mmCIF file of N, CA and C in Angstrom:
data_model
loop_
_atom_site.group_PDB
_atom_site.id
_atom_site.type_symbol
_atom_site.label_atom_id
_atom_site.label_comp_id
_atom_site.label_asym_id
_atom_site.label_seq_id
_atom_site.Cartn_x
_atom_site.Cartn_y
_atom_site.Cartn_z
ATOM 1 N N MET A 22 17.281 16.352 20.365
ATOM 2 C CA MET A 22 16.494 15.479 19.513
ATOM 3 C C MET A 22 16.079 14.252 20.340
ATOM 4 N N PRO A 23 14.773 13.948 20.385
ATOM 5 C CA PRO A 23 14.328 12.816 21.212
ATOM 6 C C PRO A 23 14.706 11.476 20.598
ATOM 7 N N LYS A 24 14.838 10.487 21.461
ATOM 8 C CA LYS A 24 15.038 9.119 20.987
ATOM 9 C C LYS A 24 13.736 8.658 20.335
ATOM 10 N N TRP A 25 13.867 7.697 19.417
ATOM 11 C CA TRP A 25 12.709 7.223 18.639
ATOM 12 C C TRP A 25 11.554 6.786 19.534
ATOM 13 N N ASN A 26 11.827 5.908 20.491
ATOM 14 C CA ASN A 26 10.753 5.377 21.331
ATOM 15 C C ASN A 26 10.093 6.459 22.173
ATOM 16 N N ASP A 27 10.871 7.458 22.612
ATOM 17 C CA ASP A 27 10.288 8.577 23.347
ATOM 18 C C ASP A 27 9.336 9.362 22.446
ATOM 19 N N TYR A 28 9.744 9.572 21.195
ATOM 20 C CA TYR A 28 8.897 10.300 20.257
ATOM 21 C C TYR A 28 7.598 9.536 19.977
ATOM 22 N N VAL A 29 7.701 8.215 19.828
ATOM 23 C CA VAL A 29 6.509 7.391 19.602
ATOM 24 C C VAL A 29 5.540 7.575 20.769
ATOM 25 N N GLU A 30 6.042 7.527 21.995
ATOM 26 C CA GLU A 30 5.187 7.702 23.170
ATOM 27 C C GLU A 30 4.557 9.094 23.200
ATOM 28 N N GLN A 31 5.323 10.125 22.838
ATOM 29 C CA GLN A 31 4.779 11.479 22.769
ATOM 30 C C GLN A 31 3.662 11.559 21.732
ATOM 31 N N SER A 32 3.867 10.902 20.602
ATOM 32 C CA SER A 32 2.851 10.894 19.540
ATOM 33 C C SER A 32 1.564 10.241 20.031
ATOM 34 N N ARG A 33 1.707 9.106 20.686
ATOM 35 C CA ARG A 33 0.527 8.406 21.227
ATOM 36 C C ARG A 33 -0.187 9.261 22.266
ATOM 37 N N ALA A 34 0.586 9.913 23.125
ATOM 38 C CA ALA A 34 0.007 10.727 24.198
ATOM 39 C C ALA A 34 -0.811 11.890 23.648
ATOM 40 N N ARG A 35 -0.428 12.425 22.499
ATOM 41 C CA ARG A 35 -1.185 13.541 21.932
ATOM 42 C C ARG A 35 -2.290 13.078 20.982
ATOM 43 N N GLY A 36 -2.483 11.749 20.890
ATOM 44 C CA GLY A 36 -3.600 11.220 20.118
ATOM 45 C C GLY A 36 -3.300 10.956 18.655
ATOM 46 N N SER A 37 -2.031 10.960 18.269
ATOM 47 C CA SER A 37 -1.670 10.649 16.881
ATOM 48 C C SER A 37 -1.843 9.157 16.618
ATOM 49 N N LEU A 38 -1.879 8.782 15.350
ATOM 50 C CA LEU A 38 -1.979 7.373 14.998
ATOM 51 C C LEU A 38 -0.811 6.561 15.564
ATOM 52 N N ALA A 39 0.387 7.093 15.434
ATOM 53 C CA ALA A 39 1.612 6.441 15.930
ATOM 54 C C ALA A 39 1.712 4.998 15.448
ATOM 55 N N ALA A 40 1.479 4.790 14.161
ATOM 56 C CA ALA A 40 1.590 3.463 13.546
ATOM 57 C C ALA A 40 2.990 3.326 12.968
ATOM 58 N N GLU A 41 3.732 2.350 13.462
ATOM 59 C CA GLU A 41 5.128 2.193 13.059
ATOM 60 C C GLU A 41 5.277 1.136 11.973
ATOM 61 N N PHE A 42 5.975 1.520 10.914
ATOM 62 C CA PHE A 42 6.290 0.638 9.801
ATOM 63 C C PHE A 42 7.778 0.774 9.503
ATOM 64 N N PHE A 43 8.256 -0.044 8.590
ATOM 65 C CA PHE A 43 9.653 0.026 8.161
ATOM 66 C C PHE A 43 9.682 0.204 6.648
ATOM 67 N N VAL A 44 10.420 1.202 6.203
ATOM 68 C CA VAL A 44 10.538 1.531 4.786
ATOM 69 C C VAL A 44 11.863 0.992 4.267
ATOM 70 N N VAL A 45 11.781 0.155 3.247
ATOM 71 C CA VAL A 45 12.966 -0.403 2.600
ATOM 72 C C VAL A 45 13.053 0.230 1.218
ATOM 73 N N ARG A 46 14.144 0.912 0.965
ATOM 74 C CA ARG A 46 14.381 1.493 -0.360
ATOM 75 C C ARG A 46 15.427 0.647 -1.047
ATOM 76 N N THR A 47 15.067 0.085 -2.195
ATOM 77 C CA THR A 47 15.954 -0.839 -2.897
ATOM 78 C C THR A 47 16.521 -0.190 -4.154
ATOM 79 N N ARG A 48 17.754 -0.585 -4.467
ATOM 80 C CA ARG A 48 18.443 -0.068 -5.665
ATOM 81 C C ARG A 48 19.079 -1.235 -6.412
ATOM 82 N N PRO A 49 18.976 -1.226 -7.734
ATOM 83 C CA PRO A 49 19.592 -2.318 -8.494
ATOM 84 C C PRO A 49 21.115 -2.271 -8.401
ATOM 85 N N ILE A 50 21.700 -3.468 -8.264
ATOM 86 C CA ILE A 50 23.162 -3.571 -8.268
ATOM 87 C C ILE A 50 23.633 -4.626 -9.269
ATOM 88 N N ALA A 51 22.689 -5.307 -9.894
ATOM 89 C CA ALA A 51 23.017 -6.348 -10.873
ATOM 90 C C ALA A 51 22.518 -5.905 -12.245
ATOM 91 N N PRO A 52 23.040 -6.502 -13.303
ATOM 92 C CA PRO A 52 22.546 -6.197 -14.641
ATOM 93 C C PRO A 52 21.060 -6.566 -14.771
ATOM 94 N N PRO A 53 20.339 -5.892 -15.670
ATOM 95 C CA PRO A 53 18.908 -6.159 -15.841
ATOM 96 C C PRO A 53 18.564 -7.626 -16.088
ATOM 97 N N ASP A 54 19.393 -8.353 -16.838
ATOM 98 C CA ASP A 54 19.062 -9.763 -17.099
ATOM 99 C C ASP A 54 19.140 -10.605 -15.826
ATOM 100 N N THR A 55 20.062 -10.277 -14.926
ATOM 101 C CA THR A 55 20.144 -10.982 -13.645
ATOM 102 C C THR A 55 18.901 -10.698 -12.815
ATOM 103 N N MET A 56 18.484 -9.447 -12.786
ATOM 104 C CA MET A 56 17.289 -9.091 -12.015
ATOM 105 C C MET A 56 16.041 -9.743 -12.598
ATOM 106 N N GLN A 57 15.964 -9.859 -13.912
ATOM 107 C CA GLN A 57 14.820 -10.541 -14.531
ATOM 108 C C GLN A 57 14.789 -12.018 -14.146
ATOM 109 N N ASP A 58 15.965 -12.623 -14.000
ATOM 110 C CA ASP A 58 16.044 -14.018 -13.585
ATOM 111 C C ASP A 58 15.555 -14.192 -12.137
ATOM 112 N N ILE A 59 15.856 -13.230 -11.275
ATOM 113 C CA ILE A 59 15.467 -13.289 -9.864
ATOM 114 C C ILE A 59 13.989 -12.920 -9.673
ATOM 115 N N LEU A 60 13.440 -12.142 -10.578
ATOM 116 C CA LEU A 60 12.099 -11.570 -10.417
ATOM 117 C C LEU A 60 11.012 -12.573 -10.017
ATOM 118 N N PRO A 61 10.897 -13.749 -10.634
ATOM 119 C CA PRO A 61 9.827 -14.667 -10.211
ATOM 120 C C PRO A 61 9.936 -15.079 -8.744
ATOM 121 N N ARG A 62 11.150 -15.303 -8.248
ATOM 122 C CA ARG A 62 11.337 -15.675 -6.846
ATOM 123 C C ARG A 62 11.034 -14.493 -5.924
ATOM 124 N N HIS A 63 11.413 -13.305 -6.362
ATOM 125 C CA HIS A 63 11.114 -12.090 -5.606
ATOM 126 C C HIS A 63 9.600 -11.893 -5.492
ATOM 127 N N LEU A 64 8.883 -12.025 -6.594
ATOM 128 C CA LEU A 64 7.430 -11.832 -6.573
ATOM 129 C C LEU A 64 6.732 -12.888 -5.718
ATOM 130 N N ALA A 65 7.214 -14.120 -5.770
ATOM 131 C CA ALA A 65 6.645 -15.175 -4.921
ATOM 132 C C ALA A 65 6.874 -14.838 -3.443
ATOM 133 N N TYR A 66 8.057 -14.329 -3.131
ATOM 134 C CA TYR A 66 8.350 -13.925 -1.754
ATOM 135 C C TYR A 66 7.439 -12.783 -1.320
ATOM 136 N N GLN A 67 7.259 -11.803 -2.204
ATOM 137 C CA GLN A 67 6.395 -10.669 -1.879
ATOM 138 C C GLN A 67 4.971 -11.153 -1.584
ATOM 139 N N LEU A 68 4.466 -12.078 -2.386
ATOM 140 C CA LEU A 68 3.118 -12.609 -2.147
ATOM 141 C C LEU A 68 3.043 -13.343 -0.813
ATOM 142 N N LYS A 69 4.074 -14.103 -0.491
ATOM 143 C CA LYS A 69 4.122 -14.810 0.787
ATOM 144 C C LYS A 69 4.087 -13.810 1.947
ATOM 145 N N MET A 70 4.862 -12.742 1.847
ATOM 146 C CA MET A 70 4.888 -11.719 2.888
ATOM 147 C C MET A 70 3.561 -10.974 2.969
ATOM 148 N N GLN A 71 2.960 -10.727 1.826
ATOM 149 C CA GLN A 71 1.649 -10.073 1.779
ATOM 150 C C GLN A 71 0.607 -10.952 2.469
ATOM 151 N N ASP A 72 0.602 -12.244 2.148
ATOM 152 C CA ASP A 72 -0.361 -13.168 2.754
ATOM 153 C C ASP A 72 -0.163 -13.306 4.256
ATOM 154 N N ALA A 73 1.070 -13.102 4.725
ATOM 155 C CA ALA A 73 1.375 -13.156 6.158
ATOM 156 C C ALA A 73 1.103 -11.812 6.846
ATOM 157 N N HIS A 74 0.608 -10.843 6.081
ATOM 158 C CA HIS A 74 0.296 -9.496 6.590
ATOM 159 C C HIS A 74 1.528 -8.776 7.124
ATOM 160 N N LYS A 75 2.674 -9.064 6.530
ATOM 161 C CA LYS A 75 3.919 -8.387 6.890
ATOM 162 C C LYS A 75 4.304 -7.339 5.847
ATOM 163 N N LEU A 76 3.946 -7.581 4.589
ATOM 164 C CA LEU A 76 4.197 -6.613 3.523
ATOM 165 C C LEU A 76 2.952 -5.751 3.383
ATOM 166 N N VAL A 77 3.127 -4.447 3.519
ATOM 167 C CA VAL A 77 2.006 -3.519 3.432
ATOM 168 C C VAL A 77 1.858 -3.000 2.004
ATOM 169 N N PHE A 78 2.952 -2.483 1.457
ATOM 170 C CA PHE A 78 2.984 -1.971 0.087
ATOM 171 C C PHE A 78 4.363 -2.242 -0.507
ATOM 172 N N ALA A 79 4.432 -2.343 -1.831
ATOM 173 C CA ALA A 79 5.720 -2.465 -2.512
ATOM 174 C C ALA A 79 5.542 -2.044 -3.961
ATOM 175 N N GLY A 80 6.585 -1.462 -4.525
ATOM 176 C CA GLY A 80 6.531 -1.103 -5.928
ATOM 177 C C GLY A 80 7.670 -0.190 -6.334
ATOM 178 N N PRO A 81 7.753 0.104 -7.633
ATOM 179 C CA PRO A 81 8.853 0.924 -8.167
ATOM 180 C C PRO A 81 8.653 2.407 -7.885
ATOM 181 N N LEU A 82 9.763 3.143 -7.954
ATOM 182 C CA LEU A 82 9.764 4.600 -7.828
ATOM 183 C C LEU A 82 10.169 5.215 -9.156
ATOM 184 N N SER A 83 9.612 6.371 -9.448
ATOM 185 C CA SER A 83 10.016 7.114 -10.643
ATOM 186 C C SER A 83 11.248 7.949 -10.334
ATOM 187 N N ASP A 84 11.784 8.584 -11.368
ATOM 188 C CA ASP A 84 12.838 9.563 -11.140
ATOM 189 C C ASP A 84 12.161 10.855 -10.638
ATOM 190 N N GLU A 85 12.969 11.891 -10.388
ATOM 191 C CA GLU A 85 12.413 13.133 -9.840
ATOM 192 C C GLU A 85 11.493 13.868 -10.806
ATOM 193 N N SER A 86 11.599 13.599 -12.097
ATOM 194 C CA SER A 86 10.686 14.226 -13.055
ATOM 195 C C SER A 86 9.322 13.548 -13.039
ATOM 196 N N CYS A 87 9.252 12.386 -12.431
ATOM 197 C CA CYS A 87 8.037 11.550 -12.383
ATOM 198 C C CYS A 87 7.646 11.032 -13.761
ATOM 199 N N GLU A 88 8.599 11.003 -14.676
ATOM 200 C CA GLU A 88 8.348 10.570 -16.042
ATOM 201 C C GLU A 88 9.101 9.298 -16.417
ATOM 202 N N GLN A 89 10.155 8.958 -15.687
ATOM 203 C CA GLN A 89 11.012 7.842 -16.062
ATOM 204 C C GLN A 89 11.132 6.841 -14.911
ATOM 205 N N MET A 90 11.278 5.585 -15.290
ATOM 206 C CA MET A 90 11.609 4.561 -14.296
ATOM 207 C C MET A 90 13.088 4.708 -13.967
ATOM 208 N N MET A 91 13.429 4.604 -12.706
ATOM 209 C CA MET A 91 14.833 4.726 -12.327
ATOM 210 C C MET A 91 15.392 3.421 -11.785
ATOM 211 N N GLY A 92 14.553 2.404 -11.687
ATOM 212 C CA GLY A 92 15.016 1.111 -11.230
ATOM 213 C C GLY A 92 14.981 0.926 -9.728
ATOM 214 N N GLU A 93 14.682 1.989 -9.001
ATOM 215 C CA GLU A 93 14.593 1.874 -7.557
ATOM 216 C C GLU A 93 13.180 1.475 -7.156
ATOM 217 N N GLY A 94 13.062 0.944 -5.951
ATOM 218 C CA GLY A 94 11.760 0.562 -5.446
ATOM 219 C C GLY A 94 11.645 0.805 -3.959
ATOM 220 N N MET A 95 10.429 0.667 -3.457
ATOM 221 C CA MET A 95 10.182 0.859 -2.048
ATOM 222 C C MET A 95 9.266 -0.254 -1.546
ATOM 223 N N ILE A 96 9.579 -0.751 -0.362
ATOM 224 C CA ILE A 96 8.794 -1.796 0.287
ATOM 225 C C ILE A 96 8.455 -1.288 1.683
ATOM 226 N N ILE A 97 7.205 -1.445 2.084
ATOM 227 C CA ILE A 97 6.784 -1.083 3.430
ATOM 228 C C ILE A 97 6.440 -2.367 4.172
ATOM 229 N N TYR A 98 7.174 -2.625 5.255
ATOM 230 C CA TYR A 98 6.933 -3.804 6.086
ATOM 231 C C TYR A 98 6.316 -3.412 7.419
ATOM 232 N N ARG A 99 5.515 -4.300 7.947
ATOM 233 C CA ARG A 99 5.045 -4.228 9.326
ATOM 234 C C ARG A 99 5.873 -5.255 10.090
ATOM 235 N N ALA A 100 6.608 -4.803 11.101
ATOM 236 C CA ALA A 100 7.462 -5.695 11.875
ATOM 237 C C ALA A 100 7.519 -5.198 13.315
ATOM 238 N N ALA A 101 7.839 -6.085 14.226
ATOM 239 C CA ALA A 101 7.914 -5.744 15.640
ATOM 240 C C ALA A 101 9.220 -5.042 16.001
ATOM 241 N N SER A 102 10.238 -5.152 15.142
ATOM 242 C CA SER A 102 11.542 -4.558 15.441
ATOM 243 C C SER A 102 12.315 -4.341 14.147
ATOM 244 N N ILE A 103 13.364 -3.549 14.258
ATOM 245 C CA ILE A 103 14.234 -3.333 13.106
ATOM 246 C C ILE A 103 14.906 -4.641 12.705
ATOM 247 N N GLU A 104 15.224 -5.475 13.675
ATOM 248 C CA GLU A 104 15.853 -6.756 13.367
ATOM 249 C C GLU A 104 14.916 -7.642 12.543
ATOM 250 N N GLU A 105 13.652 -7.654 12.917
ATOM 251 C CA GLU A 105 12.674 -8.444 12.168
ATOM 252 C C GLU A 105 12.501 -7.892 10.757
ATOM 253 N N ALA A 106 12.396 -6.585 10.637
ATOM 254 C CA ALA A 106 12.247 -5.967 9.310
ATOM 255 C C ALA A 106 13.472 -6.244 8.445
ATOM 256 N N ARG A 107 14.659 -6.163 9.034
ATOM 257 C CA ARG A 107 15.888 -6.441 8.281
ATOM 258 C C ARG A 107 15.926 -7.906 7.837
ATOM 259 N N ALA A 108 15.435 -8.806 8.681
ATOM 260 C CA ALA A 108 15.381 -10.226 8.305
ATOM 261 C C ALA A 108 14.447 -10.419 7.112
ATOM 262 N N TYR A 109 13.320 -9.701 7.082
ATOM 263 C CA TYR A 109 12.414 -9.782 5.931
ATOM 264 C C TYR A 109 13.117 -9.317 4.664
ATOM 265 N N ALA A 110 13.799 -8.166 4.756
ATOM 266 C CA ALA A 110 14.489 -7.623 3.586
ATOM 267 C C ALA A 110 15.627 -8.540 3.138
ATOM 268 N N ASP A 111 16.367 -9.075 4.095
ATOM 269 C CA ASP A 111 17.483 -9.972 3.758
ATOM 270 C C ASP A 111 17.001 -11.240 3.061
ATOM 271 N N ALA A 112 15.816 -11.720 3.434
ATOM 272 C CA ALA A 112 15.287 -12.959 2.859
ATOM 273 C C ALA A 112 14.685 -12.766 1.469
ATOM 274 N N ASP A 113 14.459 -11.539 1.065
ATOM 275 C CA ASP A 113 13.935 -11.262 -0.278
ATOM 276 C C ASP A 113 14.977 -11.703 -1.297
ATOM 277 N N PRO A 114 14.620 -12.581 -2.238
ATOM 278 C CA PRO A 114 15.605 -13.039 -3.227
ATOM 279 C C PRO A 114 16.305 -11.912 -3.981
ATOM 280 N N MET A 115 15.645 -10.791 -4.185
ATOM 281 C CA MET A 115 16.322 -9.677 -4.864
ATOM 282 C C MET A 115 17.539 -9.221 -4.071
ATOM 283 N N HIS A 116 17.453 -9.308 -2.751
ATOM 284 C CA HIS A 116 18.582 -8.909 -1.913
ATOM 285 C C HIS A 116 19.522 -10.091 -1.653
ATOM 286 N N SER A 117 18.958 -11.242 -1.309
ATOM 287 C CA SER A 117 19.809 -12.383 -0.950
ATOM 288 C C SER A 117 20.581 -12.947 -2.138
ATOM 289 N N GLU A 118 20.054 -12.749 -3.354
ATOM 290 C CA GLU A 118 20.736 -13.259 -4.546
ATOM 291 C C GLU A 118 21.535 -12.180 -5.275
ATOM 292 N N GLY A 119 21.664 -11.010 -4.681
ATOM 293 C CA GLY A 119 22.542 -9.974 -5.224
ATOM 294 C C GLY A 119 21.979 -9.126 -6.349
ATOM 295 N N GLY A 120 20.675 -9.101 -6.505
ATOM 296 C CA GLY A 120 20.078 -8.254 -7.538
ATOM 297 C C GLY A 120 19.947 -6.799 -7.123
ATOM 298 N N ARG A 121 19.747 -6.591 -5.826
ATOM 299 C CA ARG A 121 19.528 -5.248 -5.305
ATOM 300 C C ARG A 121 20.192 -5.093 -3.944
ATOM 301 N N SER A 122 20.507 -3.856 -3.603
ATOM 302 C CA SER A 122 20.904 -3.508 -2.243
ATOM 303 C C SER A 122 19.756 -2.699 -1.647
ATOM 304 N N TYR A 123 19.798 -2.490 -0.344
ATOM 305 C CA TYR A 123 18.705 -1.734 0.263
ATOM 306 C C TYR A 123 19.179 -0.933 1.461
ATOM 307 N N THR A 124 18.377 0.061 1.797
ATOM 308 C CA THR A 124 18.481 0.778 3.064
ATOM 309 C C THR A 124 17.136 0.625 3.750
ATOM 310 N N ILE A 125 17.139 0.747 5.070
ATOM 311 C CA ILE A 125 15.908 0.561 5.825
ATOM 312 C C ILE A 125 15.808 1.627 6.904
ATOM 313 N N ARG A 126 14.581 2.123 7.091
ATOM 314 C CA ARG A 126 14.322 3.129 8.114
ATOM 315 C C ARG A 126 12.963 2.892 8.741
ATOM 316 N N ARG A 127 12.835 3.317 9.983
ATOM 317 C CA ARG A 127 11.532 3.317 10.629
ATOM 318 C C ARG A 127 10.703 4.469 10.070
ATOM 319 N N TRP A 128 9.388 4.253 10.025
ATOM 320 C CA TRP A 128 8.465 5.288 9.571
ATOM 321 C C TRP A 128 7.291 5.302 10.531
ATOM 322 N N LEU A 129 7.039 6.446 11.123
ATOM 323 C CA LEU A 129 5.925 6.598 12.043
ATOM 324 C C LEU A 129 4.835 7.391 11.351
ATOM 325 N N ILE A 130 3.692 6.760 11.171
ATOM 326 C CA ILE A 130 2.552 7.450 10.561
ATOM 327 C C ILE A 130 1.753 8.069 11.701
ATOM 328 N N ASN A 131 1.741 9.388 11.744
ATOM 329 C CA ASN A 131 1.012 10.098 12.788
ATOM 330 C C ASN A 131 -0.337 10.621 12.317
ATOM 331 N N GLU A 132 -0.413 11.052 11.079
ATOM 332 C CA GLU A 132 -1.647 11.624 10.568
ATOM 333 C C GLU A 132 -2.084 10.885 9.318
ATOM 334 N N GLY A 133 -3.366 10.976 9.046
ATOM 335 C CA GLY A 133 -3.913 10.386 7.838
ATOM 336 C C GLY A 133 -5.046 9.433 8.172
ATOM 337 N N HIS A 134 -5.582 8.838 7.152
ATOM 338 C CA HIS A 134 -6.687 7.889 7.300
ATOM 339 C C HIS A 134 -6.201 6.505 6.894
ATOM 340 N N ILE A 135 -6.404 5.555 7.746
ATOM 341 C CA ILE A 135 -6.042 4.176 7.434
ATOM 342 C C ILE A 135 -7.324 3.426 7.115
ATOM 343 N N PRO A 136 -7.469 2.946 5.874
ATOM 344 C CA PRO A 136 -8.687 2.220 5.503
ATOM 345 C C PRO A 136 -8.909 1.002 6.393
ATOM 346 N N ASP A 137 -10.160 0.644 6.576
ATOM 347 C CA ASP A 137 -10.504 -0.478 7.454
ATOM 348 C C ASP A 137 -9.741 -1.751 7.101
ATOM 349 N N GLU A 138 -9.547 -2.017 5.797
ATOM 350 C CA GLU A 138 -8.878 -3.254 5.412
ATOM 351 C C GLU A 138 -7.402 -3.283 5.801
ATOM 352 N N LEU A 139 -6.810 -2.106 6.115
ATOM 353 C CA LEU A 139 -5.417 -2.065 6.539
ATOM 354 C C LEU A 139 -5.265 -1.982 8.048
ATOM 355 N N LYS A 140 -6.334 -1.766 8.768
ATOM 356 C CA LYS A 140 -6.238 -1.619 10.224
ATOM 357 C C LYS A 140 -5.653 -2.845 10.926
ATOM 358 N N PRO A 141 -5.872 -4.074 10.443
ATOM 359 C CA PRO A 141 -5.206 -5.207 11.103
ATOM 360 C C PRO A 141 -3.681 -5.085 11.102
ATOM 361 N N LEU A 142 -3.122 -4.318 10.173
ATOM 362 C CA LEU A 142 -1.673 -4.153 10.117
ATOM 363 C C LEU A 142 -1.153 -3.306 11.275
ATOM 364 N N LEU A 143 -2.032 -2.608 11.962
ATOM 365 C CA LEU A 143 -1.618 -1.787 13.091
ATOM 366 C C LEU A 143 -1.400 -2.606 14.346
ATOM 367 N N ASP A 144 -1.927 -3.793 14.398
ATOM 368 C CA ASP A 144 -1.778 -4.659 15.567
ATOM 369 C C ASP A 144 -0.431 -5.344 15.538
ATOM 370 N N ASN A 145 0.227 -5.370 16.669
ATOM 371 C CA ASN A 145 1.521 -6.079 16.747
ATOM 372 C C ASN A 145 1.329 -7.551 16.810
#
């Protein structure tokens, strides 16, 4: 199994997009009323990150039936390193104030179409 950076270079060499992002999957760990209290600060943080062109997408996930809210969410960050992405996630009030826990992974987009308005996010 190749190391991540080797795979990224292989992807670039074969002409893939090789656009690297970080996926944060969040899960509630606090009661709903606590999360509702944190929500305004979380949304303000998300807007700040969006305006800084660091937050690409964010929102809730459904359950596997695609019919119910399960309370989990996903955030896509553009960052230069895992440390930077983790710092973004740690600074989110939902995480720093104990409303949610998270996991984080690198995501390499190799195929697909990136709309012109999102292309600035590909620049480091």
